[in-house]
């Protein structure tokens, strides 16, 4: 296997001042890429700002002989996103890849979650990914090449206690990826999503925010698992998806404790009701097991149109 190079490639990594994003930025720079290290430098919850986080990662990259510039802009604003894209263009001339990684966390049981919590998550995760991707999109389209990585989460795609607002925003990120994968493919832009897991600053904060006792969990955790939750275990898949070696689009990948897998939305073969008369609630109740059954066939649609064509195909026995 040839090694994956980022020579002459320019990559923006948002939220790269720590945790997962820092690891992505360091690895891409080590592989010859020029990196925009974006980080607002605030708290896990979101508020605050500081230049230190992005500056430290840039200094680390430069000390190792790599190329990087810092960006302190907020992904949640349209102007901030435009400045992040301009930072790449002004310093390096073009944009090859974007890793939408910036994120905040305000875990709470649903009855305690506020409209402000929802807004705070949507602003950073969803609006952030939308804004920055929109800012880089014309640059990628003009060169008929791009790689965009969207950071979703298992909380949004699979579910997790205490993450209603966070999960809602992350589910939205997957929706954005699904559509942009379709719009991007004819222009050479491949879009994929990532469901990471790591004991980063944010990863360690959930239990604390929920008032859970992390010590009980920690005592039962084997040493290998503590090691395999290091952010570096997610770097490989993120860097692959941002590279020209990546050939997939419209896909979600999960990195968890050393296992890298594909997560997908599948459609069961289902129950074929009448095409002349709508199914009643009673019909559904009578066929719910068949509707849910996946042992007799299922498929992964590439798009809404794909699913539509399969659903309207002539009925076979
Ligand atoms: P982290 O807290 O170490 O990194 C997130 C970074 O984003 C921080 O450095 C923060 O300053 C920056 N940031 C926050 N708001 C920003 C904004 N408006 N503009 C620019 N930068 C901003 O956390 P971690 O774990 O490295 O998270 C990275 C991504 O992975 C996040 O999107 C997170 O939601 C996601 N994720 C992490 C999981 C984990 O287990 N650590 C699980 C699932 C998803």
Short mmCIF file of C-alpha atoms and ligand atoms in Angstrom, two decimals:
data_model
loop_
_atom_site.label_atom_id
_atom_site.label_comp_id
_atom_site.label_asym_id
_atom_site.label_seq_id
_atom_site.Cartn_x
_atom_site.Cartn_y
_atom_site.Cartn_z
CA UNK A 1 0.00 0.00 0.00
CA UNK A 2 1.42 3.36 -1.04
CA UNK A 3 1.61 5.84 1.76
CA UNK A 4 -1.00 8.58 1.65
CA UNK A 5 0.52 11.97 0.93
CA UNK A 6 -0.90 15.45 1.36
CA UNK A 7 1.87 17.13 -0.64
CA UNK A 8 0.41 20.27 -2.29
CA UNK A 9 -2.88 19.66 -0.48
CA UNK A 10 -4.54 22.33 1.65
CA UNK A 11 -6.80 21.18 4.44
CA UNK A 12 -8.97 23.11 6.89
CA UNK A 13 -9.62 21.41 10.22
CA UNK A 14 -12.15 23.20 12.41
CA UNK A 15 -11.91 22.79 16.16
CA UNK A 16 -8.30 21.67 15.71
CA UNK A 17 -6.96 23.30 18.88
CA UNK A 18 -7.33 20.11 20.91
CA UNK A 19 -8.77 16.60 21.08
CA UNK A 20 -9.56 14.85 17.82
CA UNK A 21 -9.00 17.84 15.54
CA UNK A 22 -5.48 18.43 16.83
CA UNK A 23 -4.58 14.84 15.93
CA UNK A 24 -6.00 15.23 12.41
CA UNK A 25 -4.08 18.48 11.85
CA UNK A 26 -0.76 17.06 13.09
CA UNK A 27 -1.05 13.92 10.95
CA UNK A 28 -2.02 15.79 7.78
CA UNK A 29 0.86 18.25 8.27
CA UNK A 30 3.26 15.34 8.87
CA UNK A 31 2.11 13.96 5.50
CA UNK A 32 3.03 17.19 3.72
CA UNK A 33 -0.30 19.02 3.84
CA UNK A 34 -0.76 22.72 4.55
CA UNK A 35 -3.24 23.05 7.37
CA UNK A 36 -5.56 25.79 8.58
CA UNK A 37 -5.84 25.09 12.29
CA UNK A 38 -9.16 26.66 13.23
CA UNK A 39 -10.27 26.92 16.84
CA UNK A 40 -12.36 29.44 18.71
CA UNK A 41 -10.62 28.39 21.92
CA UNK A 42 -13.67 28.50 24.20
CA UNK A 43 -15.02 26.12 26.83
CA UNK A 44 -16.51 22.66 26.19
CA UNK A 45 -19.98 24.20 26.59
CA UNK A 46 -19.12 26.84 23.97
CA UNK A 47 -18.69 30.27 25.60
CA UNK A 48 -15.31 31.97 25.69
CA UNK A 49 -12.57 32.45 23.15
CA UNK A 50 -8.80 32.32 23.13
CA UNK A 51 -6.05 32.19 20.53
CA UNK A 52 -3.88 29.89 22.58
CA UNK A 53 -5.33 26.54 21.51
CA UNK A 54 -4.92 27.10 17.77
CA UNK A 55 -1.55 28.80 18.26
CA UNK A 56 -0.13 25.86 20.21
CA UNK A 57 -1.08 23.35 17.51
CA UNK A 58 0.34 25.59 14.78
CA UNK A 59 3.57 25.94 16.77
CA UNK A 60 3.74 22.16 17.17
CA UNK A 61 3.29 21.62 13.42
CA UNK A 62 5.88 24.26 12.51
CA UNK A 63 8.37 22.92 15.05
CA UNK A 64 8.13 19.57 13.26
CA UNK A 65 8.82 21.29 9.91
CA UNK A 66 5.21 21.41 8.73
CA UNK A 67 3.06 24.20 7.29
CA UNK A 68 0.10 25.58 9.22
CA UNK A 69 -1.71 28.80 9.99
CA UNK A 70 -4.04 29.56 12.85
CA UNK A 71 -7.63 30.72 12.47
CA UNK A 72 -9.56 31.83 15.52
CA UNK A 73 -12.92 32.31 13.86
CA UNK A 74 -16.26 31.02 15.00
CA UNK A 75 -17.71 28.39 12.65
CA UNK A 76 -21.22 29.27 13.86
CA UNK A 77 -21.27 32.58 11.99
CA UNK A 78 -21.38 33.06 8.23
CA UNK A 79 -18.68 35.74 8.43
CA UNK A 80 -16.48 33.52 10.59
CA UNK A 81 -16.83 30.68 8.10
CA UNK A 82 -15.93 32.96 5.18
CA UNK A 83 -12.83 34.13 7.03
CA UNK A 84 -11.78 30.51 7.63
CA UNK A 85 -12.00 29.80 3.88
CA UNK A 86 -10.21 33.07 3.06
CA UNK A 87 -7.46 32.16 5.50
CA UNK A 88 -6.76 29.01 3.46
CA UNK A 89 -6.90 30.84 0.11
CA UNK A 90 -4.79 33.81 1.25
CA UNK A 91 -2.08 31.64 2.80
CA UNK A 92 -2.03 28.58 0.56
CA UNK A 93 -3.94 29.45 -2.64
CA UNK A 94 -6.61 26.75 -2.73
CA UNK A 95 -8.64 24.31 -0.59
CA UNK A 96 -8.60 20.54 -1.08
CA UNK A 97 -10.28 19.26 2.04
CA UNK A 98 -12.33 20.36 5.00
CA UNK A 99 -12.81 18.45 8.22
CA UNK A 100 -15.85 19.86 10.03
CA UNK A 101 -14.86 18.91 13.55
CA UNK A 102 -15.58 21.90 15.84
CA UNK A 103 -18.08 21.08 18.53
CA UNK A 104 -19.50 21.92 21.94
CA UNK A 105 -21.36 19.87 24.53
CA UNK A 106 -24.09 20.65 27.07
CA UNK A 107 -25.44 17.27 28.23
CA UNK A 108 -28.63 17.23 30.32
CA UNK A 109 -31.58 14.95 30.94
CA UNK A 110 -34.34 15.91 28.51
CA UNK A 111 -36.56 17.56 31.14
CA UNK A 112 -33.65 19.81 32.12
CA UNK A 113 -32.49 20.61 28.57
CA UNK A 114 -33.32 24.15 27.50
CA UNK A 115 -34.07 25.82 24.20
CA UNK A 116 -30.72 27.56 24.68
CA UNK A 117 -28.99 24.17 24.88
CA UNK A 118 -30.57 23.15 21.59
CA UNK A 119 -29.67 26.44 19.96
CA UNK A 120 -26.08 26.29 21.22
CA UNK A 121 -25.57 22.81 19.71
CA UNK A 122 -27.32 23.60 16.43
CA UNK A 123 -25.28 26.80 16.07
CA UNK A 124 -21.90 25.10 16.36
CA UNK A 125 -22.42 21.60 14.97
CA UNK A 126 -25.03 22.11 12.27
CA UNK A 127 -24.78 25.77 11.31
CA UNK A 128 -21.01 25.48 11.71
CA UNK A 129 -20.73 22.58 9.26
CA UNK A 130 -23.20 24.27 6.88
CA UNK A 131 -21.41 27.64 6.99
CA UNK A 132 -17.85 26.45 6.55
CA UNK A 133 -18.76 23.90 3.87
CA UNK A 134 -20.67 26.57 1.97
CA UNK A 135 -17.66 28.89 2.21
CA UNK A 136 -15.25 26.31 0.75
CA UNK A 137 -17.70 24.78 -1.76
CA UNK A 138 -17.14 27.21 -4.70
CA UNK A 139 -13.37 26.84 -4.32
CA UNK A 140 -13.65 23.06 -4.50
CA UNK A 141 -16.15 23.16 -7.35
CA UNK A 142 -13.89 25.44 -9.38
CA UNK A 143 -11.10 22.84 -9.21
CA UNK A 144 -13.45 19.86 -9.56
CA UNK A 145 -11.96 18.32 -6.44
CA UNK A 146 -12.81 18.23 -2.77
CA UNK A 147 -13.09 16.07 0.31
CA UNK A 148 -15.44 17.09 3.12
CA UNK A 149 -15.63 15.20 6.39
CA UNK A 150 -18.66 15.80 8.61
CA UNK A 151 -18.45 14.91 12.29
CA UNK A 152 -21.71 13.40 13.39
CA UNK A 153 -22.02 11.23 16.47
CA UNK A 154 -23.41 7.97 17.75
CA UNK A 155 -25.50 10.04 20.19
CA UNK A 156 -27.36 11.42 17.19
CA UNK A 157 -27.33 8.38 14.93
CA UNK A 158 -27.82 5.64 17.54
CA UNK A 159 -29.05 7.49 20.66
CA UNK A 160 -27.60 8.24 24.09
CA UNK A 161 -29.09 9.37 27.40
CA UNK A 162 -28.77 13.04 28.15
CA UNK A 163 -27.90 14.15 24.62
CA UNK A 164 -31.23 15.26 23.15
CA UNK A 165 -29.99 18.67 22.00
CA UNK A 166 -26.52 17.46 21.00
CA UNK A 167 -27.93 14.39 19.23
CA UNK A 168 -30.49 16.47 17.34
CA UNK A 169 -27.76 18.73 16.01
CA UNK A 170 -25.53 15.77 15.11
CA UNK A 171 -28.42 14.04 13.31
CA UNK A 172 -28.74 17.22 11.29
CA UNK A 173 -25.07 17.03 10.38
CA UNK A 174 -25.67 13.58 8.86
CA UNK A 175 -28.64 14.97 6.90
CA UNK A 176 -26.41 17.73 5.55
CA UNK A 177 -23.77 15.19 4.52
CA UNK A 178 -26.36 13.03 2.73
CA UNK A 179 -27.50 15.90 0.54
CA UNK A 180 -24.09 17.43 -0.13
CA UNK A 181 -22.71 14.03 -1.09
CA UNK A 182 -25.24 13.98 -3.90
CA UNK A 183 -24.68 17.58 -4.97
CA UNK A 184 -20.91 17.25 -4.66
CA UNK A 185 -20.29 14.03 -6.55
CA UNK A 186 -20.70 15.47 -10.08
CA UNK A 187 -18.18 18.19 -9.12
CA UNK A 188 -15.56 15.80 -7.74
CA UNK A 189 -16.43 16.60 -4.12
CA UNK A 190 -16.74 13.54 -1.89
CA UNK A 191 -18.60 13.92 1.41
CA UNK A 192 -18.50 11.41 4.25
CA UNK A 193 -19.44 11.42 7.91
CA UNK A 194 -17.66 10.23 11.01
CA UNK A 195 -18.96 8.94 14.34
CA UNK A 196 -15.88 9.10 16.54
CA UNK A 197 -15.28 8.01 20.10
CA UNK A 198 -12.45 9.33 22.27
CA UNK A 199 -11.61 10.49 25.75
CA UNK A 200 -10.94 14.03 24.66
CA UNK A 201 -11.81 17.13 26.66
CA UNK A 202 -15.39 16.74 25.46
CA UNK A 203 -15.52 12.95 25.64
CA UNK A 204 -14.61 13.06 29.32
CA UNK A 205 -17.15 15.74 30.18
CA UNK A 206 -20.45 13.96 29.49
CA UNK A 207 -20.52 11.88 32.70
CA UNK A 208 -19.63 14.94 34.77
CA UNK A 209 -22.39 17.04 33.18
CA UNK A 210 -24.90 14.24 33.83
CA UNK A 211 -23.87 13.93 37.46
CA UNK A 212 -22.73 10.32 36.86
CA UNK A 213 -19.81 8.84 38.77
CA UNK A 214 -16.96 8.41 36.29
CA UNK A 215 -14.82 6.58 38.89
CA UNK A 216 -17.14 3.54 38.97
CA UNK A 217 -16.91 3.18 35.21
CA UNK A 218 -13.16 3.85 35.17
CA UNK A 219 -12.42 1.11 37.69
CA UNK A 220 -14.17 -1.48 35.50
CA UNK A 221 -12.49 -0.34 32.29
CA UNK A 222 -9.66 -2.61 31.07
CA UNK A 223 -6.31 -0.93 30.44
CA UNK A 224 -6.39 -1.68 26.70
CA UNK A 225 -9.74 0.07 26.37
CA UNK A 226 -8.47 3.16 28.16
CA UNK A 227 -5.63 3.23 25.60
CA UNK A 228 -7.89 2.54 22.62
CA UNK A 229 -10.07 5.52 23.51
CA UNK A 230 -7.17 7.86 22.82
CA UNK A 231 -8.07 10.40 20.10
CA UNK A 232 -5.23 9.00 17.97
CA UNK A 233 -7.40 5.92 17.32
CA UNK A 234 -9.75 8.09 15.26
CA UNK A 235 -7.05 9.90 13.26
CA UNK A 236 -6.60 7.21 10.57
CA UNK A 237 -10.18 7.19 9.29
CA UNK A 238 -10.54 10.99 9.41
CA UNK A 239 -7.29 11.53 7.51
CA UNK A 240 -8.20 8.85 4.96
CA UNK A 241 -11.56 10.53 4.31
CA UNK A 242 -9.81 13.89 3.79
CA UNK A 243 -7.23 12.43 1.40
CA UNK A 244 -7.16 11.77 -2.34
CA UNK A 245 -6.99 8.05 -1.52
CA UNK A 246 -10.60 8.28 -0.40
CA UNK A 247 -12.96 6.99 -3.07
CA UNK A 248 -16.20 6.74 -1.09
CA UNK A 249 -18.90 9.32 -0.71
CA UNK A 250 -22.24 9.50 1.12
CA UNK A 251 -21.03 7.14 3.83
CA UNK A 252 -20.85 7.19 7.59
CA UNK A 253 -17.98 5.59 9.45
CA UNK A 254 -17.63 4.71 13.11
CA UNK A 255 -14.33 4.64 14.99
CA UNK A 256 -14.67 2.95 18.36
CA UNK A 257 -11.92 1.41 20.46
CA UNK A 258 -9.79 0.27 17.53
CA UNK A 259 -12.68 -0.94 15.36
CA UNK A 260 -13.53 1.06 12.25
CA UNK A 261 -16.85 0.22 10.65
CA UNK A 262 -19.55 1.52 8.37
CA UNK A 263 -22.84 2.80 9.78
CA UNK A 264 -25.74 2.93 7.36
CA UNK A 265 -29.42 3.53 6.99
CA UNK A 266 -31.01 0.44 5.51
CA UNK A 267 -34.53 -0.22 4.31
CA UNK A 268 -36.19 -3.54 5.01
CA UNK A 269 -37.92 -5.42 2.22
CA UNK A 270 -41.07 -4.59 4.14
CA UNK A 271 -44.66 -5.56 3.55
CA UNK A 272 -46.11 -4.83 0.12
CA UNK A 273 -49.60 -3.52 0.74
CA UNK A 274 -52.20 -2.74 -1.90
CA UNK A 275 -51.24 -0.14 -4.52
CA UNK A 276 -54.91 0.75 -4.98
CA UNK A 277 -56.07 1.15 -1.38
CA UNK A 278 -54.09 2.79 1.42
CA UNK A 279 -53.05 0.59 4.32
CA UNK A 280 -55.03 1.16 7.51
CA UNK A 281 -53.55 1.26 10.99
CA UNK A 282 -54.99 -2.25 11.45
CA UNK A 283 -53.15 -3.47 8.33
CA UNK A 284 -49.95 -2.08 9.78
CA UNK A 285 -50.60 -3.77 13.13
CA UNK A 286 -51.23 -7.08 11.36
CA UNK A 287 -47.96 -6.83 9.39
CA UNK A 288 -45.65 -5.02 11.78
CA UNK A 289 -43.33 -8.03 12.17
CA UNK A 290 -42.90 -8.28 8.38
CA UNK A 291 -42.45 -4.51 8.07
CA UNK A 292 -39.62 -4.65 10.62
CA UNK A 293 -38.06 -7.90 9.43
CA UNK A 294 -34.54 -7.61 8.02
CA UNK A 295 -33.79 -11.33 7.71
CA UNK A 296 -35.56 -11.59 4.35
CA UNK A 297 -33.64 -8.83 2.63
CA UNK A 298 -32.83 -5.17 3.03
CA UNK A 299 -30.91 -2.60 1.03
CA UNK A 300 -28.99 0.63 1.52
CA UNK A 301 -30.44 3.33 -0.76
CA UNK A 302 -27.95 5.77 -2.27
CA UNK A 303 -30.54 8.52 -2.32
CA UNK A 304 -34.23 9.35 -2.04
CA UNK A 305 -34.56 8.65 -5.78
CA UNK A 306 -32.87 5.28 -5.41
CA UNK A 307 -35.32 4.23 -2.69
CA UNK A 308 -38.22 5.57 -4.76
CA UNK A 309 -37.25 3.50 -7.81
CA UNK A 310 -37.02 0.35 -5.70
CA UNK A 311 -40.38 1.03 -4.03
CA UNK A 312 -42.24 1.58 -7.32
CA UNK A 313 -40.65 -1.35 -9.17
CA UNK A 314 -43.06 -4.06 -10.33
CA UNK A 315 -44.11 -6.27 -7.45
CA UNK A 316 -42.58 -9.72 -7.50
CA UNK A 317 -43.85 -12.58 -5.38
P1 LIG B 1 -12.91 18.90 21.97
O1 LIG B 1 -13.74 19.71 22.89
O2 LIG B 1 -11.55 18.50 22.43
O3 LIG B 1 -12.75 19.61 20.55
C1 LIG B 1 -13.71 20.46 19.99
C2 LIG B 1 -13.01 21.74 19.58
O4 LIG B 1 -13.93 22.57 18.87
C3 LIG B 1 -12.50 22.52 20.77
O5 LIG B 1 -11.10 22.71 20.65
C4 LIG B 1 -13.28 23.83 20.72
O6 LIG B 1 -12.54 24.95 21.15
C5 LIG B 1 -13.64 23.91 19.25
N1 LIG B 1 -14.83 24.74 19.01
C6 LIG B 1 -15.98 24.73 19.72
N2 LIG B 1 -16.85 25.61 19.22
C7 LIG B 1 -16.24 26.20 18.17
C8 LIG B 1 -16.64 27.18 17.24
N3 LIG B 1 -17.86 27.76 17.31
N4 LIG B 1 -15.78 27.54 16.25
C9 LIG B 1 -14.55 26.97 16.17
N5 LIG B 1 -14.11 26.05 17.05
C10 LIG B 1 -14.95 25.65 18.03
O7 LIG B 1 -13.77 17.61 21.64
P2 LIG B 1 -13.49 16.38 20.65
O8 LIG B 1 -13.91 15.17 21.36
O9 LIG B 1 -12.15 16.44 20.07
O10 LIG B 1 -14.61 16.65 19.54
C11 LIG B 1 -14.36 16.81 18.16
C12 LIG B 1 -15.63 16.53 17.41
O11 LIG B 1 -15.99 15.15 17.55
C13 LIG B 1 -16.85 17.32 17.91
O12 LIG B 1 -17.64 17.71 16.82
C14 LIG B 1 -17.59 16.32 18.76
O13 LIG B 1 -18.96 16.62 18.89
C15 LIG B 1 -17.33 15.04 17.97
N6 LIG B 1 -17.52 13.82 18.72
C16 LIG B 1 -16.66 13.47 19.72
C17 LIG B 1 -16.87 12.29 20.42
C18 LIG B 1 -15.94 11.84 21.48
O14 LIG B 1 -16.13 10.71 21.98
N7 LIG B 1 -14.94 12.62 21.85
C19 LIG B 1 -18.02 11.42 20.12
C20 LIG B 1 -18.82 11.85 19.02
C21 LIG B 1 -18.58 13.02 18.35
#
